[in-house]
Coordinates of C-alpha atoms in Angstrom, one line a residue:
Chain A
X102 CA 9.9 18.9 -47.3
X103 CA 11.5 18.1 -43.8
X104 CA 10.8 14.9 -42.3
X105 CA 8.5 14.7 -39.1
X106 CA 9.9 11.1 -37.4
X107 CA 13.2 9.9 -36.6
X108 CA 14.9 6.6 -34.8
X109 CA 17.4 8.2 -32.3
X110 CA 18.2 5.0 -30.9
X111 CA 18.7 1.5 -31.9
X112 CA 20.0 -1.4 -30.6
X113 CA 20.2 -5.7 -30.8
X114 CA 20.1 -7.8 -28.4
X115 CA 23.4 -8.2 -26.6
X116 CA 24.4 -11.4 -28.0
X117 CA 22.7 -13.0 -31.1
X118 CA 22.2 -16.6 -32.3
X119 CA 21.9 -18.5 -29.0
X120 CA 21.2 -17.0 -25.8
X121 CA 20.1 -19.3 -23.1
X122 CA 20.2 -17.0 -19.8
X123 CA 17.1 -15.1 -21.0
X124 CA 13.7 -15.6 -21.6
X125 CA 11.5 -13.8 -24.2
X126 CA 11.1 -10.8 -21.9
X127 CA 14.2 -10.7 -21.1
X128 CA 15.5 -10.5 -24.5
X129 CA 12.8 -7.3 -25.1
X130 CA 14.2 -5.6 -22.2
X131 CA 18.1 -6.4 -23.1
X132 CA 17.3 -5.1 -26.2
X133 CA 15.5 -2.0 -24.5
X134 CA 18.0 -1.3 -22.5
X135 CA 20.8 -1.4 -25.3
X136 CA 18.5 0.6 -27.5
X137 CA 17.8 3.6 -24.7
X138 CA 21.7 3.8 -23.5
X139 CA 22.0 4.2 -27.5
X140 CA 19.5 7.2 -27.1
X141 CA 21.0 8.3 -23.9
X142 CA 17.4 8.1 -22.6
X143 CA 16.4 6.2 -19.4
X144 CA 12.9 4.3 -19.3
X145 CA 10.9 7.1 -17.8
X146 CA 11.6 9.3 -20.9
X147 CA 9.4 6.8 -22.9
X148 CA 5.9 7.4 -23.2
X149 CA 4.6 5.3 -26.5
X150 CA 5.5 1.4 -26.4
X151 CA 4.7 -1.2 -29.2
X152 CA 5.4 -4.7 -29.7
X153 CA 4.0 -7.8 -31.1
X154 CA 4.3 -11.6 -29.9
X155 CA 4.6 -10.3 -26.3
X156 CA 2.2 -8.5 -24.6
X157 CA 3.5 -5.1 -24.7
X158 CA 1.2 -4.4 -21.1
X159 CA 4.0 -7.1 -19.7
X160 CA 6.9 -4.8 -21.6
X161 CA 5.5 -1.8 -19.6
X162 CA 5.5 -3.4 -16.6
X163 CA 8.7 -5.0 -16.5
X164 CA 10.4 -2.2 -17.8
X165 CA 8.6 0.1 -15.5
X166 CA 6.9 2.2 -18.2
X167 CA 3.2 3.9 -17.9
X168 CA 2.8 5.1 -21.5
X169 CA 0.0 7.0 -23.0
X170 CA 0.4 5.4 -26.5
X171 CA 0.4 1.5 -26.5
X172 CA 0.3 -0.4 -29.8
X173 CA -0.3 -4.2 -30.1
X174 CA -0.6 -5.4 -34.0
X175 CA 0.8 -8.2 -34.1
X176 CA 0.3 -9.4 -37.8
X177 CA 3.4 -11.6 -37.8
X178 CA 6.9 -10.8 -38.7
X179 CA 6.9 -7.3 -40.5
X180 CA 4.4 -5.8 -36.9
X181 CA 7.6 -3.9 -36.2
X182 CA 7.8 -2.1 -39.6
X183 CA 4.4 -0.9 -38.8
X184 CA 4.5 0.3 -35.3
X185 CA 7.2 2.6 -36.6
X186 CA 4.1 3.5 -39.2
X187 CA 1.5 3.6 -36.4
X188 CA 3.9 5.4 -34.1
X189 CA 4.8 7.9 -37.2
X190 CA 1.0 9.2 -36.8
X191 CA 0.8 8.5 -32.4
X192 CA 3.6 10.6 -32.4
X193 CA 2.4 13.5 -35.2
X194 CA -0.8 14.6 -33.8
X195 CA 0.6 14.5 -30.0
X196 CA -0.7 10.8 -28.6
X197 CA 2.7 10.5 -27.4
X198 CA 6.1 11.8 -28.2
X199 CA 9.2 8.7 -27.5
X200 CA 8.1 5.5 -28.6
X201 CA 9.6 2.5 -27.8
X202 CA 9.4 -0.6 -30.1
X203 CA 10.7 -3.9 -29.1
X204 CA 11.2 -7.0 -30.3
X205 CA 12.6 -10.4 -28.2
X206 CA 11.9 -14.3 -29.1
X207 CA 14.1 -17.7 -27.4
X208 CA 13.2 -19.2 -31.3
X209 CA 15.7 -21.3 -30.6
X210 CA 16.1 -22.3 -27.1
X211 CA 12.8 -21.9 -26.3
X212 CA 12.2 -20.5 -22.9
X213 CA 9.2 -18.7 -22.1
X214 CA 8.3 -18.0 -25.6
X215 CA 5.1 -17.6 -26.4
X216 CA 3.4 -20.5 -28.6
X217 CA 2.9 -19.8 -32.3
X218 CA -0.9 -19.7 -32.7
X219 CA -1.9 -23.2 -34.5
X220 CA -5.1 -22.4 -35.9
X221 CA -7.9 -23.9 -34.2
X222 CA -10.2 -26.5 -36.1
X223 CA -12.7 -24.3 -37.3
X224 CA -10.6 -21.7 -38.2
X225 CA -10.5 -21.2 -42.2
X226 CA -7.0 -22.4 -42.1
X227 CA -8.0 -25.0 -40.1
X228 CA -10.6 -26.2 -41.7
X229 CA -9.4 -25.6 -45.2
X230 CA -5.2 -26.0 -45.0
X231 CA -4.3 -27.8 -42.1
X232 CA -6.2 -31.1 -42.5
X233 CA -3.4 -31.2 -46.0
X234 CA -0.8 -31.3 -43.9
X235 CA 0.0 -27.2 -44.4
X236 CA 0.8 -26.9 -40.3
X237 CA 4.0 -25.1 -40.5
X238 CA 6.3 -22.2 -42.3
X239 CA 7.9 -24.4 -44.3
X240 CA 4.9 -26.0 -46.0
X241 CA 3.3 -23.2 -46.4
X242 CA 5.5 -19.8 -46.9
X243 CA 6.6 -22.4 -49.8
X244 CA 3.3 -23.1 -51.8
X245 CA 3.2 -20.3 -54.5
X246 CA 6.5 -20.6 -55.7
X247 CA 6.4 -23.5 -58.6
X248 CA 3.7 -21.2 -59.9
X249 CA 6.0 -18.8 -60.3
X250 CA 8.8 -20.5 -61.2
X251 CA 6.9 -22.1 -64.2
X252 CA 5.7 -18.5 -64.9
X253 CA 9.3 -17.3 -65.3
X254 CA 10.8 -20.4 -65.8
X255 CA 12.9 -19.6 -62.8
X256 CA 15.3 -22.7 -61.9
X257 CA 16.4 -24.4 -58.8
X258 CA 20.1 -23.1 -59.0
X259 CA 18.4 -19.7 -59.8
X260 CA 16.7 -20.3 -56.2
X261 CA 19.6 -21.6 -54.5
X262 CA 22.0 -18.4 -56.1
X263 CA 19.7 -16.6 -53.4
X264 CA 21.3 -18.1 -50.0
X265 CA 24.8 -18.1 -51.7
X266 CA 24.4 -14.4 -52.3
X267 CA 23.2 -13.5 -48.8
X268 CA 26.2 -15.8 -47.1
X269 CA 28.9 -13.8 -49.2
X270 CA 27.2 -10.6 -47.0
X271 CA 27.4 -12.8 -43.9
X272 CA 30.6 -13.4 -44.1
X273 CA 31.3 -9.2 -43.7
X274 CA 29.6 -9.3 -40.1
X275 CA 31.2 -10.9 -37.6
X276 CA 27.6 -11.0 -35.7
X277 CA 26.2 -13.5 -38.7
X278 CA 25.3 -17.4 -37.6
X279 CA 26.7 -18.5 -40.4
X280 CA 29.7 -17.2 -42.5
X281 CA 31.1 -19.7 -44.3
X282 CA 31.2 -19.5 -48.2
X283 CA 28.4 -21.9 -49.8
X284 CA 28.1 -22.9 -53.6
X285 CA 25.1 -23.6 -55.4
X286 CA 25.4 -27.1 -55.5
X287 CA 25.6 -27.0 -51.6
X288 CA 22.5 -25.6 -51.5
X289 CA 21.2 -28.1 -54.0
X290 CA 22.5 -31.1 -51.9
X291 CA 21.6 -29.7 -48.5
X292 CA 18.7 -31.5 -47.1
X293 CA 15.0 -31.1 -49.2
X294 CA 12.8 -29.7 -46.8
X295 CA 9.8 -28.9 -48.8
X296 CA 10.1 -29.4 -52.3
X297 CA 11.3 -26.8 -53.9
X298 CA 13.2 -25.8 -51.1
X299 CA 16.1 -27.3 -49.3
X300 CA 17.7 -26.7 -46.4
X301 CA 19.9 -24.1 -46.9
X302 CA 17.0 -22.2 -48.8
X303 CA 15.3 -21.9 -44.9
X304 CA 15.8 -19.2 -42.4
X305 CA 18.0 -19.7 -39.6
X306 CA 16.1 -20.3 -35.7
X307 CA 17.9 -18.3 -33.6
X308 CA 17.3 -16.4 -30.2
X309 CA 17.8 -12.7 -30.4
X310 CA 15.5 -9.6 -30.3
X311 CA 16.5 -5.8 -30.8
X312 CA 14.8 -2.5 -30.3
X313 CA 14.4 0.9 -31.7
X314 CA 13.4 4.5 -30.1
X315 CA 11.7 7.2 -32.5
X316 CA 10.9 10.9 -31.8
X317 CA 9.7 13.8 -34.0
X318 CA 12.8 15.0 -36.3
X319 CA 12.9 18.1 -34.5
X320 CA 13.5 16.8 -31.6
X321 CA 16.0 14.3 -33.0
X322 CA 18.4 17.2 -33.5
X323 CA 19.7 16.8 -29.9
X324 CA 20.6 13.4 -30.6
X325 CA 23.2 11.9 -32.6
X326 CA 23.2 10.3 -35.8
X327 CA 19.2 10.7 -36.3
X328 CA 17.6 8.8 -39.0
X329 CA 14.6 9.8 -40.7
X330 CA 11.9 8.4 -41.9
X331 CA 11.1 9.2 -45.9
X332 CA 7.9 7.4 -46.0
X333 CA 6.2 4.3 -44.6
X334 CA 3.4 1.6 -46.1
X335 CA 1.5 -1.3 -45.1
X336 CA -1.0 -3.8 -46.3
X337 CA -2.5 -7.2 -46.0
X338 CA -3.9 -9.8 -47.8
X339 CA -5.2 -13.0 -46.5
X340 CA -4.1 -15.7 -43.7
X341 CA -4.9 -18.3 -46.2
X342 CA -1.8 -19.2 -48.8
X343 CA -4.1 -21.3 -50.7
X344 CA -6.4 -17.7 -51.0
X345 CA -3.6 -15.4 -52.4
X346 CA -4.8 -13.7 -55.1
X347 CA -1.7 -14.5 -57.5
X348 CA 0.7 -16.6 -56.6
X349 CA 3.9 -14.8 -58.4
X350 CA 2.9 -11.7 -56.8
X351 CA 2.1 -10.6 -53.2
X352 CA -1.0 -7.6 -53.7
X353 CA 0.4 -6.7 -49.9
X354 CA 3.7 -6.4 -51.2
X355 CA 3.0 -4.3 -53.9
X356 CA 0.4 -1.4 -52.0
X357 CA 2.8 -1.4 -48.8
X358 CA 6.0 -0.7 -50.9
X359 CA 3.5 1.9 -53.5
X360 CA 2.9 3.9 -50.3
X361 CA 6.2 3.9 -48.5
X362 CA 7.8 5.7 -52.0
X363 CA 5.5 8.0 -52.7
X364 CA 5.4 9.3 -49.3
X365 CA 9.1 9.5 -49.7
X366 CA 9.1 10.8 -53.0
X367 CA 11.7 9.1 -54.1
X368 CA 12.1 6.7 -57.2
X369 CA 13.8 3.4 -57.3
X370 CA 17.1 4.8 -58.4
X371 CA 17.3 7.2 -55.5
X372 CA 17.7 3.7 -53.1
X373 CA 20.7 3.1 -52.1
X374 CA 20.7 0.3 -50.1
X375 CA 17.4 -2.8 -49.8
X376 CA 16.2 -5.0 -47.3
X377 CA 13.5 -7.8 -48.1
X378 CA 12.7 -10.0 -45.1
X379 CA 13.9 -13.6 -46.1
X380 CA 12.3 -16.5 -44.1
X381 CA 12.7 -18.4 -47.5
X382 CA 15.2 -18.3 -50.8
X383 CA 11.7 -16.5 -52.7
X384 CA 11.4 -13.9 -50.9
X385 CA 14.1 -11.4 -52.4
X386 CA 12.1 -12.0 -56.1
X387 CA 8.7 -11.1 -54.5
X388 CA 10.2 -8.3 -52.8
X389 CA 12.5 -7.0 -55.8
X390 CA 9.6 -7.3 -58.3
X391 CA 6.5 -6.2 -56.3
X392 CA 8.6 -3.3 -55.0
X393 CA 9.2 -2.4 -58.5
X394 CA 13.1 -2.7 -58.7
X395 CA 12.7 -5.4 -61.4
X396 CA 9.7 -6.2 -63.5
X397 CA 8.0 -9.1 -62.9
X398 CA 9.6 -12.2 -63.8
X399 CA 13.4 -10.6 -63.9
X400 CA 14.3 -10.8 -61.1
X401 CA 16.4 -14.3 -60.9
X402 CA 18.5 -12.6 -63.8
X403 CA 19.2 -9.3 -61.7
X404 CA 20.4 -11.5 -59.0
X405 CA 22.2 -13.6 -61.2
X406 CA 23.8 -10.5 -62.5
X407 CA 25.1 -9.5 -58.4
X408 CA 23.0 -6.7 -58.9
X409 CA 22.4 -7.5 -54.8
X410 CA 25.4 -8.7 -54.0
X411 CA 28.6 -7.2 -52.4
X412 CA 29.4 -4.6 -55.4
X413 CA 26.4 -4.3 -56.8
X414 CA 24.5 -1.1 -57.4
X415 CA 21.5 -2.3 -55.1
X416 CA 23.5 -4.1 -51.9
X417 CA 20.2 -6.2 -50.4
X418 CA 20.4 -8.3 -47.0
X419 CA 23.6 -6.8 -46.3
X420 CA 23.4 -8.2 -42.4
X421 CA 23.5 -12.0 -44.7
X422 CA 19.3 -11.9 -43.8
X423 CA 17.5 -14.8 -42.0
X424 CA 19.4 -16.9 -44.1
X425 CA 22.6 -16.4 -42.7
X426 CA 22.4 -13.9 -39.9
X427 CA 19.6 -14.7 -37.6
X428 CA 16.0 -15.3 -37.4
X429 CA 14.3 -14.9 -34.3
X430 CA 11.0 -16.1 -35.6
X431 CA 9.8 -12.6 -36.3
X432 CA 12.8 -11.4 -38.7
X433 CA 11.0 -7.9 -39.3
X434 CA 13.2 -6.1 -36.5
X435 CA 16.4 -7.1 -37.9
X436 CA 15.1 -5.7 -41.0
X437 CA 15.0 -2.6 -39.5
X438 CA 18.4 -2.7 -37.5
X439 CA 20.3 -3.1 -40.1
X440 CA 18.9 -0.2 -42.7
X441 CA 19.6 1.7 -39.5
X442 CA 22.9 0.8 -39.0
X443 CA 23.5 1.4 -43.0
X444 CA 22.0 4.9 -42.3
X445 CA 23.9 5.5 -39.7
X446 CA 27.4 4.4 -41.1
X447 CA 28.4 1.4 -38.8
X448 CA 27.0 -1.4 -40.6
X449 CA 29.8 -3.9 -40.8
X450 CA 28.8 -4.5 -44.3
X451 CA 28.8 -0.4 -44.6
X452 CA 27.5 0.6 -47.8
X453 CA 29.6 3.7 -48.4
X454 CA 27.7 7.1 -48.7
X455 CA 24.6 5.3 -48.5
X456 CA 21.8 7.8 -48.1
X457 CA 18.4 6.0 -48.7
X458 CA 17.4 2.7 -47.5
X459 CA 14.5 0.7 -47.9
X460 CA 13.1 -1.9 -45.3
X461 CA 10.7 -4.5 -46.4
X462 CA 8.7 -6.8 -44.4
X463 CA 6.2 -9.7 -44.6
X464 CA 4.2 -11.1 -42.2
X465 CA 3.1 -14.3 -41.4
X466 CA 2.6 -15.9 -45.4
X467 CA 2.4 -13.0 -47.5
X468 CA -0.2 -12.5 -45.5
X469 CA 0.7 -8.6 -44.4
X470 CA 3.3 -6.8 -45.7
X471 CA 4.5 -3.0 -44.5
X472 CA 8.0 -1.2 -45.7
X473 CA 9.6 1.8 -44.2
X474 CA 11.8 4.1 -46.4
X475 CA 15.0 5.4 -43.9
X476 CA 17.6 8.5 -44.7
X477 CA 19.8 10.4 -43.0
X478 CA 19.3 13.3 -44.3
X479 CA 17.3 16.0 -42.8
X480 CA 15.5 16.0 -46.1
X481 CA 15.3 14.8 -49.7
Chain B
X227 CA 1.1 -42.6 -38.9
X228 CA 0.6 -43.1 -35.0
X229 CA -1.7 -39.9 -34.9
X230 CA -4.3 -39.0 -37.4
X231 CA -4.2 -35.4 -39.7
X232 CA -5.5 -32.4 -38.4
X233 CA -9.3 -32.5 -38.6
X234 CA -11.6 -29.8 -39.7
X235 CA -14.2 -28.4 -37.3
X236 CA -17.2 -27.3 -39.4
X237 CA -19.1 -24.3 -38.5
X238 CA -22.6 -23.0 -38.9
X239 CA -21.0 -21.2 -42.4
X240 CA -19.4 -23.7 -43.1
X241 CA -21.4 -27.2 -42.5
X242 CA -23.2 -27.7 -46.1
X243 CA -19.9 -27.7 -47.6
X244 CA -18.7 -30.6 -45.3
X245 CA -22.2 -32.3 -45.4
X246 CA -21.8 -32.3 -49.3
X247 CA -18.3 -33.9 -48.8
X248 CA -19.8 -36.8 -46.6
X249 CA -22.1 -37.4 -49.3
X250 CA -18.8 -37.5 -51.7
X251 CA -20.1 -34.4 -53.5
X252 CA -17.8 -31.0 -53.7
X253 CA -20.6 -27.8 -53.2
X254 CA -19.5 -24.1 -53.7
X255 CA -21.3 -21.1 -53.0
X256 CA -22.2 -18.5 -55.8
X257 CA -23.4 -14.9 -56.1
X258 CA -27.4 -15.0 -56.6
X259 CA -27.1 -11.5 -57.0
X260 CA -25.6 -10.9 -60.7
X261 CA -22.6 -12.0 -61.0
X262 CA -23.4 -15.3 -60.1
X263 CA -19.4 -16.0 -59.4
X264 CA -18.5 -19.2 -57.3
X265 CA -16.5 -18.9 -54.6
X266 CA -14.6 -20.1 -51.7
X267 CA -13.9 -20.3 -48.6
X268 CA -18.1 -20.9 -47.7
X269 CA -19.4 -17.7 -46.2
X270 CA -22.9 -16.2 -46.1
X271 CA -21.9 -13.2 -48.6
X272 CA -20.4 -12.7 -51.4
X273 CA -16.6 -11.8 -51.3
X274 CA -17.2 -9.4 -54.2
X275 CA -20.2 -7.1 -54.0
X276 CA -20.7 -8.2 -50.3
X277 CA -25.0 -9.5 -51.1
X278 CA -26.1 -11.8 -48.8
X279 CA -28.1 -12.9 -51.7
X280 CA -26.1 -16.0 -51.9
X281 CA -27.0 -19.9 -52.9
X282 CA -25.3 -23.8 -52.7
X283 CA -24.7 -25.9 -55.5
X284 CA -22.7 -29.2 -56.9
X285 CA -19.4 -28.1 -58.3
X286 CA -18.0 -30.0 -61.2
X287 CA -15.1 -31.8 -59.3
X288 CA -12.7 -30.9 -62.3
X289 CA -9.6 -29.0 -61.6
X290 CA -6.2 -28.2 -62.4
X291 CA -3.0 -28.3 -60.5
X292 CA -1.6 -25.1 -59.7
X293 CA 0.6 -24.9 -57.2
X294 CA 2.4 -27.4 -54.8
X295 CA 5.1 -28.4 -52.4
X296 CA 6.1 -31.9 -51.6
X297 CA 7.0 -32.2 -47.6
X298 CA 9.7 -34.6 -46.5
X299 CA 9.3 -33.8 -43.2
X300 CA 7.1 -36.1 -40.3
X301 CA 3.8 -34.8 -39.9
X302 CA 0.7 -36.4 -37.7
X303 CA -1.0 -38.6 -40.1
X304 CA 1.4 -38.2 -43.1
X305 CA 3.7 -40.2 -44.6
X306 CA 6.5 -38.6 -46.3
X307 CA 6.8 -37.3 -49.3
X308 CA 3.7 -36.0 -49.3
X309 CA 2.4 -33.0 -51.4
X310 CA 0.2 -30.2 -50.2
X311 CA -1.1 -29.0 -53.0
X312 CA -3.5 -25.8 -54.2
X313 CA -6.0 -27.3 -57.1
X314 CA -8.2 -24.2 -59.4
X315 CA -11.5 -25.5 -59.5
X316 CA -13.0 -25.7 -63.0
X317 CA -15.8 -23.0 -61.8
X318 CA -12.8 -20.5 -60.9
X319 CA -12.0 -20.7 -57.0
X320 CA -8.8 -22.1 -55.9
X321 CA -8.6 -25.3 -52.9
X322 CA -5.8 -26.4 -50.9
X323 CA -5.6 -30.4 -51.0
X324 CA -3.4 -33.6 -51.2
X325 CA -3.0 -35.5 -54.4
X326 CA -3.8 -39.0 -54.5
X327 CA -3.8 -42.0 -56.9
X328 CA -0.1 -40.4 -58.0
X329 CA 3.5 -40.5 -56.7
X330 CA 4.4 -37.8 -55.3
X331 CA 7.5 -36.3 -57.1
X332 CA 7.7 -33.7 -59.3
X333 CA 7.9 -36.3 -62.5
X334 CA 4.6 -37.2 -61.5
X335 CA 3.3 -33.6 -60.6
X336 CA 3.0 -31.4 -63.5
X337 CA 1.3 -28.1 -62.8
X338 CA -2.0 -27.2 -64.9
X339 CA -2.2 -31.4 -64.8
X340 CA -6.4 -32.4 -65.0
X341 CA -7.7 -33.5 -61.6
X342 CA -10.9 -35.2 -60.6
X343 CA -12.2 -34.6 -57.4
X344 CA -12.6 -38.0 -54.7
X345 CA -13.1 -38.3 -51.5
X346 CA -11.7 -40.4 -48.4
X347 CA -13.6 -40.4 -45.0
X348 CA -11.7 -39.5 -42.0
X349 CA -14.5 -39.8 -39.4
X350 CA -18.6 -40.3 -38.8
X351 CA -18.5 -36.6 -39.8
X352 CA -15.8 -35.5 -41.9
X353 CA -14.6 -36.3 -45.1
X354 CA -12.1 -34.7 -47.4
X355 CA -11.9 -33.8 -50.7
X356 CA -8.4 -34.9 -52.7
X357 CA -7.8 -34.7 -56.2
X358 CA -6.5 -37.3 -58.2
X359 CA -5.3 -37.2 -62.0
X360 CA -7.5 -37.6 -65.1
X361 CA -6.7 -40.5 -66.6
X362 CA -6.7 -40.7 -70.8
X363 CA -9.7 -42.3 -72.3

């Protein structure tokens, strides 16, 4: 079966990293703009917009776009994994037929981004997490993971194999924050941030931003190097770390990445190429287990065996990830960019005759979750 | 610690539980419908089969560690290391919370470790539950 949706245009920001002559809207519409002279399209050809963290109202506006398909969710870092689910249906039964999803945040110099929303006192989290000191990513994305690692008996080198993996993938794109070769006792001596985790187990803060453009697969014919989408899934969980079902596995994880392959049809050796969102070192074994590329608890030992890594049969983070590329804040659109790239052949990292990829995303504390399975092939 | 920790702000669900806690007592809400399962957060249903059919009453205070981090970064009110930890209530449900009475390093913080609840007043209205090892006999 032919697929309905495809991205026919894609595009980062125009520099990465550190970008202080633009604000958070101005890093949307750079990326916009890159993404629609990538499609060959001009704004007025857009008719469906989403985007999360800014108002997607003010992206209309500013980019001078009246849109009869506008889509808001903004559940953290994977939102722009599922507007390209939410526009997959928009666009399928006729609420609009371009769509337009953008993503743009000054994480790291700051200007005119909008404030991460602290949870007020009498919030759950607020009354129930904050007051013990759980007030930021790093104390609480963290939590779960000594559960697990005493399930599995998974060890801090194990952990820190993670970030040297990812920065031997960095060091392939010229566009990565950090390149530079790193050992496991690097990671082990860098700077303890939240015990298990270290420094160089953290994401990068970066400014950056990047956009995409999808249209129905019959359409995308007139464009070039279309890239379909096999199958999409999404889920959610709970805001509350402490609430998580089980800590050594994310629920949202497992039902968003369920749906997105067996709307693809395709089985776990059929994937070609993987990305799992990585604001922390743990991420990649949630996201290889509760994807169902390893079973639970084996996934440090496919790592170990560079399984992920450059030469492996399942090349993950291939951009280097937030770890080593960039992290805007909201990672998810990277995510996406660079299975794109893969798809389309130009990834610097370039997976050769890569067919299938799989994008995986998390948002805010495995809170939500949604994955998107890409190909460029008409159909599988 | 020039500022104090974030404070809770109890609501109309959630006020017995910090009531309880002034009165250095840990409540929990169970199913009175059946299934008669604890749970947490407080709300007025149960989580499961979604009864309103629901009632207050004193949890043990024993737990277990299960999960944890230990910050080194500043934080209002905290002095670093600090551990943030998740505790599983003897009756089932699972609390965030700081350990106290303990160092906080991972010598001294051995998950499924038995934990007494106590409690430390922040303000006329609030106070918090920690845990705190059980000590042998």
């Amino acid at each position: 079966m032919g697929h309905s949706i495809a991205v026919v245009g894609a595009a980062e920001t125009t520099d990465m990293g550190r970008i202080p002559h633009l604000s958070q809207i101005g890093l949307h519409a750079d990326a916009a703009l890159n993404a629609l002279a990538d499609a060959g399209l001009s704004a007025s050809d857009i008719d469906g917009v989403a985007t999360a963290h800014e108002s997607p109202i003010a992206l209309c506006g500013y980019l001078g776009i009246t849109p009869t398909w506008v889509d808001g969710t903004g559940v953290g870092g994977c939102s722009f994994l599922m507007h390209v689910r939410h526009a997959m249906a928009a666009i399928k039964v006729g609420l609009c037929r371009t769509v337009l999803i953008t993503h743009g945040e000054s994480g790291k110099s700051g200007i005119a981004t909008t404030p991460l929303p602290i949870p007020v006192a009498g919030s759950l989290e607020g009354q129930f997490e904050a007051p013990f000191g759980a007030v930021w990513a790093p104390t609480i994305f963290t939590v779960p993971m000594l559960r697990y690692m005493q399930r599995y008996g998974v060890t801090e080198e194990q952990l820190a194999l993670v970030p040297v993996i990812q920065r031997e993938w960095a060091a392939r794109n010229p566009r990565a924050t950090a390149k530079d070769p790193i050992s496991i006792g690097n990671v082990l001596e860098s700077r303890m941030i939240s015990y298990p985790f270290r420094l160089l187990m953290c994401c990068l803060v970066s400014d950056g931003g990047g956009a995409i453009i999808l249209t129905s697969a019959d359409r995308a014919t007139d464009f070039e190097r279309p890239v379909y989408i096999a199958g999409a899934g999404e889920s959610a969980e709970t805001t509350m770390i402490s609430q998580m079902a089980d800590f050594t596995t994310s629920s949202a994880f497992r039902v968003s990445g369920r749906l997105a392959f067996e709307q693809a049809g395709i089985s776990h050796a059929d994937v070609d190429h993987l990305m799992i969102y990585d604001a922390f070192a743990h991420l990649p074994f949630y996201g290889l287990e509760d994807l169902g590329f390893c079973r639970p608890g084996e996934a440090a030992a496919f790592i170990a065996e560079r399984h992920t890594a450059p030469g492996g049969r399942l090349p993950t983070n291939t951009n280097g990830g937030g770890l080593s590329y960039a992290h805007s804040g909201m990672y998810g659109m990277f995510v996406l960019q660079e299975s794109i790239r893969q798809m389309r052949g130009v990834a610097p990292a370039q997976v050769e005759g890569a067919k299938i990829s799989v994008a995986h995303g998390v948002g805010g504390w495995f809170s939500a979750s949604s994955t998107i399975v890409f190909t460029n092939e008409r159909s599988l | 610690m020039p500022q104090s920790r974030p404070l809770p702000e109890p609501t109309p669900e959630t006020l017995p539980f910090w009531e309880a806690a002034r009165k250095n007592e840990l409540h929990l809400q169970r199913c009175a419908d059946g299934c008669g399962k604890a749970y947490f957060p407080p709300r007025r249903f149960c989580p499961r089969c979604g009864s309103r059919n629901t009632e207050w009453f004193r949890a043990s205070g024993r737990a277990t560690l299960y999960s944890y981090v230990i910050s080194h970064r500043p934080a209002p009110g905290f002095a670093p290391p600090y551990a943030i930890a998740v505790v599983e209530l003897d009756e089932g449900p699972r609390m965030m919370t700081n350990i106290v009475g303990c160092e906080q390093t991972q010598d001294a913080l051995r998950l499924d470790m038995p934990l007494t609840v106590v409690f430390a007043q922040q303000s006329d209205t609030i106070t918090l539950p920690f845990f705190t090892p059980v000590t042998g006999d």
